[in-house]
Coordinates of C-alpha atoms and ligand atoms in Angstrom, one line a residue:
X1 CA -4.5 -72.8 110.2
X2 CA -1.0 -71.8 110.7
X3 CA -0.4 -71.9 107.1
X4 CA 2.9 -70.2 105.7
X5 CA 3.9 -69.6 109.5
X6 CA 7.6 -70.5 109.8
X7 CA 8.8 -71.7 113.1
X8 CA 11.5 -72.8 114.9
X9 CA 11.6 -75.1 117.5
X10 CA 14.8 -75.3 119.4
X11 CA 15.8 -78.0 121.9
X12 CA 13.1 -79.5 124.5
X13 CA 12.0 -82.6 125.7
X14 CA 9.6 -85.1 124.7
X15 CA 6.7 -83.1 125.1
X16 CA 7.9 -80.7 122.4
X17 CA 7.1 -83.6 119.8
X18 CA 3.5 -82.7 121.1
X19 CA 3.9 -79.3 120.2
X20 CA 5.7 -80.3 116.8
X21 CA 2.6 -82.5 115.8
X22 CA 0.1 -80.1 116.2
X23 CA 2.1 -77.6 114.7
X24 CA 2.8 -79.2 111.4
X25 CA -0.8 -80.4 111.3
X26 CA -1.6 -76.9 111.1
X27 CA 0.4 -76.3 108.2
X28 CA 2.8 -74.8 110.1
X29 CA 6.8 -74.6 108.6
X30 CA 8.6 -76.1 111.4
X31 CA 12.8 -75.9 111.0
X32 CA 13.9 -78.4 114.0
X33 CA 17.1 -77.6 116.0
X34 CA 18.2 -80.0 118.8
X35 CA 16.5 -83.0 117.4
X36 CA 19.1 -85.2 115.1
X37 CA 18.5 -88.1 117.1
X38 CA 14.8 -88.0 116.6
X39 CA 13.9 -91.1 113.8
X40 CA 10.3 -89.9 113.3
X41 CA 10.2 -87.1 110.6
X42 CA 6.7 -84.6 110.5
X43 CA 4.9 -83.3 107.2
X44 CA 6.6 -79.8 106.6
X45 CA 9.4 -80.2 109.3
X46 CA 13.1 -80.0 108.4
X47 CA 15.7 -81.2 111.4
X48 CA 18.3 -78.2 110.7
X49 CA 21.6 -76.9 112.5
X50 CA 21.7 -74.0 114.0
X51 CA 23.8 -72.5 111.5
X52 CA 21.4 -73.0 108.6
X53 CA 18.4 -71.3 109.7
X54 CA 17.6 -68.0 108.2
X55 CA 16.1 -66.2 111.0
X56 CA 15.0 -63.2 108.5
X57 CA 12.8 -65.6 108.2
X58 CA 11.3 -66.8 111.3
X59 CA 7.6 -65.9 112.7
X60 CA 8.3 -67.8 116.0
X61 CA 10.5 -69.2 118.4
X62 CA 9.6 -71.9 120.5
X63 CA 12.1 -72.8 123.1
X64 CA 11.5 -75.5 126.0
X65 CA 9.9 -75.3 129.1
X66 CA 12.8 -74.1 131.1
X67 CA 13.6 -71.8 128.4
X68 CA 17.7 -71.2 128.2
X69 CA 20.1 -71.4 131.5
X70 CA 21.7 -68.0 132.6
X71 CA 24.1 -68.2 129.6
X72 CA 21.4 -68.7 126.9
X73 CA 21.8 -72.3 126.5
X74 CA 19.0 -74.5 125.2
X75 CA 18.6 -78.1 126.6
X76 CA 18.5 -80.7 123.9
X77 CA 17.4 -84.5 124.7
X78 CA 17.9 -85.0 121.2
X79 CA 20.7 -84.2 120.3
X80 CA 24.5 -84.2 121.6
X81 CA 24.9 -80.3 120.5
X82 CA 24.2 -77.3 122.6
X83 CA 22.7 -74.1 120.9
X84 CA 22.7 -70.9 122.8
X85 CA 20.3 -68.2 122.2
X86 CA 22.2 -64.7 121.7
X87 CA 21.3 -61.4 121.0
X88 CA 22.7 -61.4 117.3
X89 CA 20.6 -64.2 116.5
X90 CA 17.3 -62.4 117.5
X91 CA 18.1 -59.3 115.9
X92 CA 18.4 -61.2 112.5
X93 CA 14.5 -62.2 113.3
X94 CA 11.7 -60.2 112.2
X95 CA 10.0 -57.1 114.5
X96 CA 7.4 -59.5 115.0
X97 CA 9.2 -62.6 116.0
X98 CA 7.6 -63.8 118.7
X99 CA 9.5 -66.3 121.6
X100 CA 7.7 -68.5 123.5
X101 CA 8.9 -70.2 126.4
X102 CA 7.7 -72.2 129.5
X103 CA 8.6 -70.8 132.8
X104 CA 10.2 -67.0 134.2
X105 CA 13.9 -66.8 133.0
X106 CA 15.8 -63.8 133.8
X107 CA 18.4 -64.3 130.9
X108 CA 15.6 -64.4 128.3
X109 CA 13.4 -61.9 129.9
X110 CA 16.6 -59.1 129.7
X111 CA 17.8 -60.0 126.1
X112 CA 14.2 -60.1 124.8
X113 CA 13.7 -56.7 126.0
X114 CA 16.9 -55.2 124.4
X115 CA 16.3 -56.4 121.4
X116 CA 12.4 -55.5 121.0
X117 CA 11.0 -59.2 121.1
X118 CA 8.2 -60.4 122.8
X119 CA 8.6 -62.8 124.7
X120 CA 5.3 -65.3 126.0
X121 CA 5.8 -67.6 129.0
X122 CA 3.3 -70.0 128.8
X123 CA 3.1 -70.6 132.6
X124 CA 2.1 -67.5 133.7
X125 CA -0.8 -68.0 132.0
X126 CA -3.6 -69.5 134.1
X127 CA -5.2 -72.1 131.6
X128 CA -1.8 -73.6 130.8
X129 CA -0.9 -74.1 134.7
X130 CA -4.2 -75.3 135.3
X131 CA -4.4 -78.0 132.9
X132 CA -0.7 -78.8 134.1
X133 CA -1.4 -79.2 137.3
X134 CA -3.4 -82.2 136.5
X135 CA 0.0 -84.2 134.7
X136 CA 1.8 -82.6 138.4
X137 CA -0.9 -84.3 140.7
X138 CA -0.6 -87.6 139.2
X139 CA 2.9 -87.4 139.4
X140 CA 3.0 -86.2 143.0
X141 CA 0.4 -89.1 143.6
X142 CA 3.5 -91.4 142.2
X143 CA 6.3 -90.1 144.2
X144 CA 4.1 -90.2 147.3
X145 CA 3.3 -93.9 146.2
X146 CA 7.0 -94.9 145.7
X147 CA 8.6 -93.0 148.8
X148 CA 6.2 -94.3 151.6
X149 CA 5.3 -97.0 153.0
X150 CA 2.0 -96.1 154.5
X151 CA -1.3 -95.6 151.9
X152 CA -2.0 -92.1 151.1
X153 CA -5.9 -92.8 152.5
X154 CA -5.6 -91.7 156.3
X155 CA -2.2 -90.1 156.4
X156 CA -2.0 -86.6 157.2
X157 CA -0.7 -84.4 154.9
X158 CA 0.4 -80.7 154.8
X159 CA 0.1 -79.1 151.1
X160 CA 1.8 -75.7 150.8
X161 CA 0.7 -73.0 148.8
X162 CA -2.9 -72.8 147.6
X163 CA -1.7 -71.5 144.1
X164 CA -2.7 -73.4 140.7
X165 CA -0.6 -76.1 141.6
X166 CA -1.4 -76.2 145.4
X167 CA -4.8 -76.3 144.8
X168 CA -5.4 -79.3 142.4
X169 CA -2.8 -80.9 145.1
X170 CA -5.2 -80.3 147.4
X171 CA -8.3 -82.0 146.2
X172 CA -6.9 -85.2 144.9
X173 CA -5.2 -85.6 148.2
X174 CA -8.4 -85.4 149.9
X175 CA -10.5 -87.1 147.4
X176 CA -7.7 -90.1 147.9
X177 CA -9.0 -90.1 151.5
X178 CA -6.1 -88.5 153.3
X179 CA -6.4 -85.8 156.2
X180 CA -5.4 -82.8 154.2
X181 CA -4.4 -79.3 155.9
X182 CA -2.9 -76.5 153.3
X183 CA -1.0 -73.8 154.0
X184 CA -1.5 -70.0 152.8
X185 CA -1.3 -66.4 153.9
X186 CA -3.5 -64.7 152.1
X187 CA -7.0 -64.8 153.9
X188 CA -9.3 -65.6 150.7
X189 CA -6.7 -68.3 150.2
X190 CA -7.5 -69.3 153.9
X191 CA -11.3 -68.9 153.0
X192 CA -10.9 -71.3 149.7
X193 CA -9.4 -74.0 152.0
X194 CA -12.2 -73.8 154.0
X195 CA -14.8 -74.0 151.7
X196 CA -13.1 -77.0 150.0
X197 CA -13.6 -79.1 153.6
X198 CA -9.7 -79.1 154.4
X199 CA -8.4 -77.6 157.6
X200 CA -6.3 -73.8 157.0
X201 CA -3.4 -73.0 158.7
X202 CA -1.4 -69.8 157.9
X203 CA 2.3 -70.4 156.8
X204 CA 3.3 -68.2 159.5
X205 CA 2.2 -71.0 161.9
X206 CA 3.8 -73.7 159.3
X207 CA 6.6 -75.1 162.2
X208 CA 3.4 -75.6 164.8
X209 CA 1.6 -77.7 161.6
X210 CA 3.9 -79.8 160.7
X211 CA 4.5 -81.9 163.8
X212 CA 1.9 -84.6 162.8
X213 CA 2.2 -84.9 159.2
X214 CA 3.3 -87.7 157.2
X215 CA 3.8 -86.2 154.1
X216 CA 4.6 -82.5 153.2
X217 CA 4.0 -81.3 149.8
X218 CA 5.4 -77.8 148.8
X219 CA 4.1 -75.7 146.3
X220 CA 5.8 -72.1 147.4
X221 CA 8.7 -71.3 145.3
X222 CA 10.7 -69.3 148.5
X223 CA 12.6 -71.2 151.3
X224 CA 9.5 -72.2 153.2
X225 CA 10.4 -75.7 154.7
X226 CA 13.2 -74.3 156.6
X227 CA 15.9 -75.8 159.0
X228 CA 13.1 -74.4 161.9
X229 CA 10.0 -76.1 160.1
X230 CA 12.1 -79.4 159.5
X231 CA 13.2 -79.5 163.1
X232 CA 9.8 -80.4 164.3
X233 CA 9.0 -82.8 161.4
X234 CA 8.4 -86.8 162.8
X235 CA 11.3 -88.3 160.6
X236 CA 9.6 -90.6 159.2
X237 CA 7.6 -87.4 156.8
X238 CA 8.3 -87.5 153.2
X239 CA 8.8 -84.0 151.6
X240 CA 8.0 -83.8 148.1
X241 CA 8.9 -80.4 147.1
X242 CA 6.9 -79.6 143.5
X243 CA 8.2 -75.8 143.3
X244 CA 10.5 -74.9 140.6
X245 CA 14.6 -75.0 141.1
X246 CA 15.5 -74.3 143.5
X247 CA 12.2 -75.5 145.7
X248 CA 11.7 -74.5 148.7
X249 CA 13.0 -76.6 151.0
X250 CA 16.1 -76.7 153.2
X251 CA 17.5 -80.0 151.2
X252 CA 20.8 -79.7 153.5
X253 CA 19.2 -79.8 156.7
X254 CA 16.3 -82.5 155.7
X255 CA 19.6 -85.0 155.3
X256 CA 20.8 -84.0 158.6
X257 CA 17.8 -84.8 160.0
X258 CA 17.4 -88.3 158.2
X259 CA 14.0 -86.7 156.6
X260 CA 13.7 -87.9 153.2
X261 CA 12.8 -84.9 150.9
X262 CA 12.6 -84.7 147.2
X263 CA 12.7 -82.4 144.6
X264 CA 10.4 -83.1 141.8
X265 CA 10.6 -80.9 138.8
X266 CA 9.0 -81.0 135.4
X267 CA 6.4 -84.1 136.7
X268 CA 4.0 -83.3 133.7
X269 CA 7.1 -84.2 131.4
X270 CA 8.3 -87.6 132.8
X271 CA 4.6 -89.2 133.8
X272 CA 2.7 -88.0 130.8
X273 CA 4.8 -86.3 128.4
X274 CA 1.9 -86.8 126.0
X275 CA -0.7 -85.2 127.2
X276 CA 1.4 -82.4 129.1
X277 CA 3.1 -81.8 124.9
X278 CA -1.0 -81.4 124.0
X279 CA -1.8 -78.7 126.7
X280 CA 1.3 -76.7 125.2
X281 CA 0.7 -77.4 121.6
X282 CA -3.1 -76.5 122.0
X283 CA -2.2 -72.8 123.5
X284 CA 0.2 -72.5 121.5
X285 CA -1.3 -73.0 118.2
X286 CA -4.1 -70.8 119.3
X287 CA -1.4 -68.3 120.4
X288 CA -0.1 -68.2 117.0
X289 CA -3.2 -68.3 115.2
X290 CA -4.1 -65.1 117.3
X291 CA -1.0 -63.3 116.2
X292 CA -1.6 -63.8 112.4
X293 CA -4.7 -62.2 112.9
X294 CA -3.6 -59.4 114.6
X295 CA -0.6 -59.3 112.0
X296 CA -3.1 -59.8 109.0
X297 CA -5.5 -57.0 110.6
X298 CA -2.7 -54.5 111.0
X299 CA -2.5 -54.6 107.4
Ligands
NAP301 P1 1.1 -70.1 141.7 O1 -0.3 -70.3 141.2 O2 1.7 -68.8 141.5 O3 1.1 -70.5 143.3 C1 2.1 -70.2 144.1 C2 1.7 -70.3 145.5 O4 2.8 -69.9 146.4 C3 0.6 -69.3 145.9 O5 -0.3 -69.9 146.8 C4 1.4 -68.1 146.5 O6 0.6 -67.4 147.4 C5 2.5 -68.9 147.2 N1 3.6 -68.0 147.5 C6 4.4 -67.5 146.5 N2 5.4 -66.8 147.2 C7 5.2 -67.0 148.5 C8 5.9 -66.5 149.7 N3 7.0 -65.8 149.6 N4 5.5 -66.9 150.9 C9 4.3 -67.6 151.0 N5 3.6 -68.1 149.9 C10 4.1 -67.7 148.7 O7 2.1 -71.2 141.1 P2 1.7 -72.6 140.6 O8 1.3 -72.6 139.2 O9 0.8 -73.2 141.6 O10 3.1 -73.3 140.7 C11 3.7 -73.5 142.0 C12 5.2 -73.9 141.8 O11 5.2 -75.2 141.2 C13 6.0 -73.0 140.8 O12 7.3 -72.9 141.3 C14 5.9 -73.8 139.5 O13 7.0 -73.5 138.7 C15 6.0 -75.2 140.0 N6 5.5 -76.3 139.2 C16 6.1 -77.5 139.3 C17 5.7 -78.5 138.6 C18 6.4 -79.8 138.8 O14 6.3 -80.7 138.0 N7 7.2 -80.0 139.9 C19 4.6 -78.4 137.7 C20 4.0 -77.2 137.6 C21 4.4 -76.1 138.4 P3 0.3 -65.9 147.3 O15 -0.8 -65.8 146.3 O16 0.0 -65.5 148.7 O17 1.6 -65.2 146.7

Protein backbone atom coordinates (compact mmCIF):
# COMPACT_ATOMS: atom_id res chain seq x y z
CA UNK A 1 0.00 0.00 0.00
CA UNK A 2 1.16 3.45 -0.83
CA UNK A 3 -0.60 4.76 2.04
CA UNK A 4 0.25 8.50 3.16
CA UNK A 5 2.55 8.72 -0.05
CA UNK A 6 1.84 12.10 -1.63
CA UNK A 7 2.31 12.36 -5.32
CA UNK A 8 2.09 14.40 -8.06
CA UNK A 9 1.26 13.68 -11.35
CA UNK A 10 1.96 16.33 -13.81
CA UNK A 11 0.72 16.43 -17.45
CA UNK A 12 0.53 13.06 -19.72
CA UNK A 13 -1.70 11.36 -21.77
CA UNK A 14 -4.31 9.00 -21.43
CA UNK A 15 -2.34 6.37 -20.21
CA UNK A 16 -1.42 8.39 -17.09
CA UNK A 17 -5.20 7.87 -15.94
CA UNK A 18 -3.85 4.16 -15.69
CA UNK A 19 -1.26 5.19 -13.59
CA UNK A 20 -3.71 7.57 -11.57
CA UNK A 21 -6.06 4.47 -10.87
CA UNK A 22 -3.75 2.29 -9.56
CA UNK A 23 -2.22 4.84 -7.66
CA UNK A 24 -5.12 6.05 -5.70
CA UNK A 25 -6.20 2.45 -5.22
CA UNK A 26 -3.21 2.09 -3.30
CA UNK A 27 -4.06 4.77 -1.00
CA UNK A 28 -1.79 6.83 -2.60
CA UNK A 29 -2.40 11.07 -2.22
CA UNK A 30 -2.38 12.00 -5.74
CA UNK A 31 -2.40 16.19 -6.35
CA UNK A 32 -3.26 16.36 -10.33
CA UNK A 33 -1.63 19.05 -12.52
CA UNK A 34 -2.57 19.21 -16.23
CA UNK A 35 -5.81 17.57 -15.89
CA UNK A 36 -8.86 20.36 -15.58
CA UNK A 37 -10.45 18.91 -18.47
CA UNK A 38 -10.61 15.48 -17.08
CA UNK A 39 -14.69 14.85 -15.77
CA UNK A 40 -13.76 11.68 -13.94
CA UNK A 41 -12.61 12.43 -10.31
CA UNK A 42 -10.38 9.37 -8.29
CA UNK A 43 -10.74 8.55 -4.38
CA UNK A 44 -7.87 10.74 -2.79
CA UNK A 45 -7.02 12.80 -5.95
CA UNK A 46 -7.28 16.64 -6.09
CA UNK A 47 -6.95 18.37 -9.74
CA UNK A 48 -4.65 21.34 -8.56
CA UNK A 49 -2.66 24.27 -10.34
CA UNK A 50 0.57 24.37 -10.34
CA UNK A 51 0.74 27.14 -8.05
CA UNK A 52 -0.98 25.42 -5.17
CA UNK A 53 1.00 22.48 -4.61
CA UNK A 54 3.26 22.38 -1.69
CA UNK A 55 6.17 20.58 -2.88
CA UNK A 56 7.72 20.38 0.83
CA UNK A 57 5.41 18.00 0.59
CA UNK A 58 5.81 15.76 -2.17
CA UNK A 59 7.23 12.04 -2.09
CA UNK A 60 7.12 11.66 -5.97
CA UNK A 61 6.86 13.17 -9.20
CA UNK A 62 5.47 11.50 -12.01
CA UNK A 63 5.83 13.22 -15.29
CA UNK A 64 4.80 11.72 -18.75
CA UNK A 65 6.42 9.42 -20.98
CA UNK A 66 8.40 12.00 -22.89
CA UNK A 67 9.21 13.61 -19.77
CA UNK A 68 9.57 17.65 -20.34
CA UNK A 69 10.91 19.31 -23.87
CA UNK A 70 14.45 21.00 -23.72
CA UNK A 71 12.94 23.97 -21.83
CA UNK A 72 11.16 21.92 -19.03
CA UNK A 73 7.80 21.89 -20.35
CA UNK A 74 5.27 19.26 -19.58
CA UNK A 75 2.74 18.14 -22.28
CA UNK A 76 -0.84 18.33 -21.06
CA UNK A 77 -3.86 16.65 -23.16
CA UNK A 78 -5.86 17.78 -20.46
CA UNK A 79 -5.60 20.79 -20.08
CA UNK A 80 -4.96 24.18 -22.07
CA UNK A 81 -2.01 25.36 -19.51
CA UNK A 82 1.62 24.52 -19.83
CA UNK A 83 3.69 23.81 -16.60
CA UNK A 84 7.41 23.82 -16.80
CA UNK A 85 9.53 21.89 -14.49
CA UNK A 86 12.36 24.24 -13.01
CA UNK A 87 14.97 23.91 -10.68
CA UNK A 88 13.32 26.12 -7.84
CA UNK A 89 10.52 23.95 -7.92
CA UNK A 90 12.54 20.78 -7.12
CA UNK A 91 14.56 22.23 -4.56
CA UNK A 92 11.31 23.00 -2.60
CA UNK A 93 10.83 18.94 -2.68
CA UNK A 94 12.09 16.75 -0.22
CA UNK A 95 15.86 14.98 -0.36
CA UNK A 96 13.97 12.06 -1.24
CA UNK A 97 11.69 13.21 -3.95
CA UNK A 98 11.84 10.91 -6.36
CA UNK A 99 11.01 11.80 -10.43
CA UNK A 100 9.90 9.38 -12.59
CA UNK A 101 9.69 9.74 -16.19
CA UNK A 102 9.32 7.61 -19.42
CA UNK A 103 12.13 7.94 -21.83
CA UNK A 104 16.13 9.66 -21.73
CA UNK A 105 15.72 13.45 -21.52
CA UNK A 106 18.77 15.51 -21.41
CA UNK A 107 16.95 18.62 -19.80
CA UNK A 108 15.69 16.42 -16.93
CA UNK A 109 18.66 14.25 -16.60
CA UNK A 110 21.01 17.73 -16.04
CA UNK A 111 18.60 19.56 -13.58
CA UNK A 112 17.97 16.33 -11.61
CA UNK A 113 21.49 16.07 -11.05
CA UNK A 114 22.05 19.66 -9.76
CA UNK A 115 19.66 19.55 -7.57
CA UNK A 116 20.26 16.02 -5.85
CA UNK A 117 17.10 14.17 -7.22
CA UNK A 118 16.78 11.02 -8.51
CA UNK A 119 15.48 10.63 -11.29
CA UNK A 120 13.86 6.89 -12.69
CA UNK A 121 13.22 6.41 -16.47
CA UNK A 122 10.93 3.78 -16.71
CA UNK A 123 12.17 2.67 -20.18
CA UNK A 124 15.44 1.81 -19.53
CA UNK A 125 14.21 -0.63 -17.57
CA UNK A 126 13.84 -4.01 -19.34
CA UNK A 127 10.42 -5.34 -17.88
CA UNK A 128 8.72 -2.00 -18.75
CA UNK A 129 10.11 -2.13 -22.55
CA UNK A 130 9.22 -5.54 -22.75
CA UNK A 131 5.75 -5.54 -21.88
CA UNK A 132 5.60 -2.33 -24.13
CA UNK A 133 6.70 -3.78 -26.86
CA UNK A 134 3.65 -5.82 -27.07
CA UNK A 135 1.06 -2.40 -27.26
CA UNK A 136 4.21 -1.33 -30.13
CA UNK A 137 3.72 -4.65 -32.21
CA UNK A 138 0.09 -4.38 -32.52
CA UNK A 139 0.37 -0.98 -33.42
CA UNK A 140 3.09 -1.58 -36.02
CA UNK A 141 0.79 -4.60 -37.18
CA UNK A 142 -1.92 -1.53 -37.74
CA UNK A 143 0.16 0.86 -39.57
CA UNK A 144 1.46 -1.94 -41.80
CA UNK A 145 -2.29 -2.87 -42.29
CA UNK A 146 -3.38 0.70 -43.23
CA UNK A 147 -0.31 1.77 -45.41
CA UNK A 148 -0.16 -1.32 -47.83
CA UNK A 149 -2.00 -2.87 -49.95
CA UNK A 150 -0.44 -6.30 -50.06
CA UNK A 151 -1.15 -8.79 -46.75
CA UNK A 152 1.58 -8.93 -44.34
CA UNK A 153 1.58 -13.03 -44.86
CA UNK A 154 4.32 -13.50 -47.76
CA UNK A 155 5.73 -10.09 -48.01
CA UNK A 156 9.24 -9.59 -47.21
CA UNK A 157 10.16 -7.64 -44.57
CA UNK A 158 13.42 -6.06 -43.13
CA UNK A 159 13.06 -5.34 -39.12
CA UNK A 160 16.01 -3.24 -37.79
CA UNK A 161 17.50 -3.51 -34.56
CA UNK A 162 17.08 -6.73 -32.57
CA UNK A 163 16.71 -4.64 -29.31
CA UNK A 164 13.41 -5.09 -26.97
CA UNK A 165 11.40 -3.60 -29.41
CA UNK A 166 13.11 -5.23 -32.59
CA UNK A 167 12.78 -8.35 -31.26
CA UNK A 168 8.93 -8.80 -30.33
CA UNK A 169 8.74 -7.09 -34.05
CA UNK A 170 10.35 -9.76 -35.14
CA UNK A 171 8.37 -12.77 -34.09
CA UNK A 172 4.87 -11.50 -34.71
CA UNK A 173 5.98 -10.63 -38.17
CA UNK A 174 7.00 -14.07 -38.67
CA UNK A 175 4.30 -15.74 -36.84
CA UNK A 176 1.92 -13.50 -39.27
CA UNK A 177 3.56 -15.56 -42.01
CA UNK A 178 5.72 -12.94 -43.60
CA UNK A 179 9.47 -13.55 -44.87
CA UNK A 180 11.27 -11.78 -42.00
CA UNK A 181 15.13 -10.78 -42.24
CA UNK A 182 16.46 -8.45 -39.10
CA UNK A 183 19.14 -6.46 -38.99
CA UNK A 184 22.00 -6.15 -36.12
CA UNK A 185 25.66 -5.79 -35.59
CA UNK A 186 26.34 -7.39 -32.72
CA UNK A 187 27.18 -11.17 -33.43
CA UNK A 188 24.92 -12.79 -30.45
CA UNK A 189 22.35 -10.47 -31.88
CA UNK A 190 23.14 -12.21 -35.33
CA UNK A 191 23.08 -15.65 -33.39
CA UNK A 192 19.40 -14.81 -31.71
CA UNK A 193 18.06 -14.14 -35.32
CA UNK A 194 19.18 -17.26 -36.17
CA UNK A 195 17.95 -19.33 -33.70
CA UNK A 196 14.54 -17.60 -33.95
CA UNK A 197 14.31 -19.15 -37.81
CA UNK A 198 14.62 -15.57 -39.48
CA UNK A 199 17.42 -14.80 -41.97
CA UNK A 200 20.49 -12.27 -40.24
CA UNK A 201 21.99 -9.68 -42.10
CA UNK A 202 24.51 -7.18 -40.44
CA UNK A 203 23.47 -3.43 -40.73
CA UNK A 204 26.65 -2.84 -42.37
CA UNK A 205 25.27 -4.74 -45.33
CA UNK A 206 21.63 -2.95 -44.69
CA UNK A 207 21.73 -1.02 -48.57
CA UNK A 208 22.47 -4.76 -50.23
CA UNK A 209 19.10 -6.08 -47.91
CA UNK A 210 16.83 -3.88 -48.62
CA UNK A 211 16.45 -4.26 -52.37
CA UNK A 212 13.55 -6.90 -52.13
CA UNK A 213 11.64 -5.76 -49.22
CA UNK A 214 8.25 -4.62 -48.99
CA UNK A 215 8.16 -3.26 -45.74
CA UNK A 216 10.99 -1.89 -43.54
CA UNK A 217 10.52 -1.56 -39.96
CA UNK A 218 13.19 0.43 -37.86
CA UNK A 219 13.91 0.00 -34.48
CA UNK A 220 17.61 1.78 -34.27
CA UNK A 221 17.41 5.20 -32.84
CA UNK A 222 20.62 6.63 -35.25
CA UNK A 223 20.21 7.60 -38.91
CA UNK A 224 20.20 4.08 -40.28
CA UNK A 225 17.70 4.22 -43.32
CA UNK A 226 19.85 6.72 -45.07
CA UNK A 227 19.56 8.59 -48.42
CA UNK A 228 22.22 5.36 -49.63
CA UNK A 229 19.84 2.61 -48.00
CA UNK A 230 16.66 4.36 -49.47
CA UNK A 231 18.16 4.63 -52.90
CA UNK A 232 17.96 0.91 -53.54
CA UNK A 233 14.49 0.51 -51.85
CA UNK A 234 11.62 -0.84 -54.70
CA UNK A 235 9.26 2.31 -54.14
CA UNK A 236 6.60 0.69 -53.60
CA UNK A 237 8.34 -0.28 -49.56
CA UNK A 238 6.58 1.13 -46.70
CA UNK A 239 8.91 2.41 -43.94
CA UNK A 240 7.54 2.47 -40.58
CA UNK A 241 10.10 3.94 -38.49
CA UNK A 242 9.14 2.83 -34.51
CA UNK A 243 12.44 4.65 -33.02
CA UNK A 244 11.98 7.51 -30.88
CA UNK A 245 12.11 11.41 -32.37
CA UNK A 246 13.84 11.78 -34.37
CA UNK A 247 13.79 7.99 -35.89
CA UNK A 248 16.10 6.98 -37.95
CA UNK A 249 15.28 7.46 -41.20
CA UNK A 250 16.16 9.98 -43.89
CA UNK A 251 12.29 11.39 -43.96
CA UNK A 252 13.59 14.11 -46.69
CA UNK A 253 14.96 11.85 -49.11
CA UNK A 254 12.13 8.92 -48.71
CA UNK A 255 9.70 11.86 -50.24
CA UNK A 256 12.10 12.42 -52.90
CA UNK A 257 12.07 9.19 -53.73
CA UNK A 258 8.11 8.72 -53.68
CA UNK A 259 8.77 6.01 -50.73
CA UNK A 260 6.16 6.30 -48.22
CA UNK A 261 7.84 6.33 -44.67
CA UNK A 262 6.27 6.99 -41.41
CA UNK A 263 7.19 7.93 -38.13
CA UNK A 264 5.26 6.20 -35.47
CA UNK A 265 5.80 7.36 -31.97
CA UNK A 266 4.23 6.48 -28.69
CA UNK A 267 2.05 3.33 -30.53
CA UNK A 268 1.37 1.81 -27.02
CA UNK A 269 -0.48 5.20 -26.18
CA UNK A 270 -2.84 5.64 -29.19
CA UNK A 271 -3.84 1.66 -29.80
CA UNK A 272 -4.10 0.65 -26.23
CA UNK A 273 -3.67 3.41 -23.98
CA UNK A 274 -5.28 1.11 -21.36
CA UNK A 275 -3.27 -1.56 -21.04
CA UNK A 276 0.13 0.43 -21.98
CA UNK A 277 -1.26 3.05 -18.48
CA UNK A 278 -1.28 -0.66 -16.56
CA UNK A 279 2.33 -1.75 -17.44
CA UNK A 280 3.39 1.88 -16.12
CA UNK A 281 1.14 2.02 -13.12
CA UNK A 282 2.10 -1.64 -12.11
CA UNK A 283 6.07 -0.66 -12.00
CA UNK A 284 5.45 2.11 -10.78
CA UNK A 285 3.49 1.28 -7.77
CA UNK A 286 5.92 -1.42 -6.99
CA UNK A 287 8.70 1.33 -7.50
CA UNK A 288 7.16 3.32 -4.92
CA UNK A 289 6.32 0.66 -2.57
CA UNK A 290 10.09 -0.25 -2.81
CA UNK A 291 11.20 3.22 -1.82
CA UNK A 292 9.06 3.38 1.39
CA UNK A 293 10.65 0.45 2.39
CA UNK A 294 13.91 1.45 1.92
CA UNK A 295 12.79 5.00 3.47
CA UNK A 296 10.97 3.14 6.50
CA UNK A 297 14.26 0.80 6.89
CA UNK A 298 16.64 3.76 6.99
CA UNK A 299 14.88 4.76 10.01
P1 LIG B 1 16.81 -1.27 -27.32
O1 LIG B 1 16.41 -2.50 -26.61
O2 LIG B 1 17.90 -0.43 -26.75
O3 LIG B 1 17.18 -1.66 -28.82
C1 LIG B 1 17.78 -0.78 -29.69
C2 LIG B 1 18.39 -1.54 -30.85
O4 LIG B 1 19.07 -0.60 -31.68
C3 LIG B 1 19.43 -2.55 -30.43
O5 LIG B 1 19.34 -3.66 -31.28
C4 LIG B 1 20.76 -1.81 -30.65
O6 LIG B 1 21.81 -2.68 -30.95
C5 LIG B 1 20.42 -1.00 -31.87
N1 LIG B 1 21.28 0.17 -32.00
C6 LIG B 1 21.35 1.23 -31.16
N2 LIG B 1 22.23 2.12 -31.65
C7 LIG B 1 22.71 1.62 -32.80
C8 LIG B 1 23.61 2.09 -33.79
N3 LIG B 1 24.25 3.27 -33.64
N4 LIG B 1 23.84 1.32 -34.86
C9 LIG B 1 23.24 0.13 -34.99
N5 LIG B 1 22.37 -0.38 -34.11
C10 LIG B 1 22.10 0.36 -33.03
O7 LIG B 1 15.58 -0.29 -27.50
P2 LIG B 1 14.05 -0.73 -27.65
O8 LIG B 1 13.43 -0.77 -26.31
O9 LIG B 1 13.98 -1.91 -28.54
O10 LIG B 1 13.48 0.55 -28.40
C11 LIG B 1 13.93 0.87 -29.71
C12 LIG B 1 13.45 2.26 -30.09
O11 LIG B 1 12.04 2.25 -30.18
C13 LIG B 1 13.80 3.34 -29.06
O12 LIG B 1 14.13 4.51 -29.73
C14 LIG B 1 12.51 3.50 -28.26
O13 LIG B 1 12.39 4.78 -27.68
C15 LIG B 1 11.51 3.30 -29.37
N6 LIG B 1 10.16 2.87 -28.98
C16 LIG B 1 9.15 3.32 -29.76
C17 LIG B 1 7.88 2.92 -29.54
C18 LIG B 1 6.80 3.43 -30.46
O14 LIG B 1 5.64 3.37 -30.13
N7 LIG B 1 7.16 3.89 -31.63
C19 LIG B 1 7.58 2.07 -28.46
C20 LIG B 1 8.63 1.61 -27.67
C21 LIG B 1 9.93 2.01 -27.95
P3 LIG B 1 23.13 -2.75 -30.04
O15 LIG B 1 22.77 -3.62 -28.87
O16 LIG B 1 24.12 -3.31 -30.97
O17 LIG B 1 23.44 -1.33 -29.58
Amino acid sequence: MLTGLQIAVIGGDARQLEVIRKLSELDAKLSLIGFEQLDHVFSGVSKEKITDVDFSDVDAIILPITGTDSNGRVEMIFSAETVEITEEMLLKTPSHCTIYTGIKNAFLEEITKKVKRRLVMLFERDDVAIYNSIPTVEGTIMMAIQHTEFTIHGSSVAVLGLGRVGMSVARAFHHLGAKVKVGARKTEHLARITEMGLQPFHLSDLDKEVRDIDICINTVPHLVVNAAVIQKMPTHTLIIDLASKPGGTDFRYAEKRGIKALLAPSLPGIVAPKSAGQILGNVLAQLLEDDVLKRKEKL
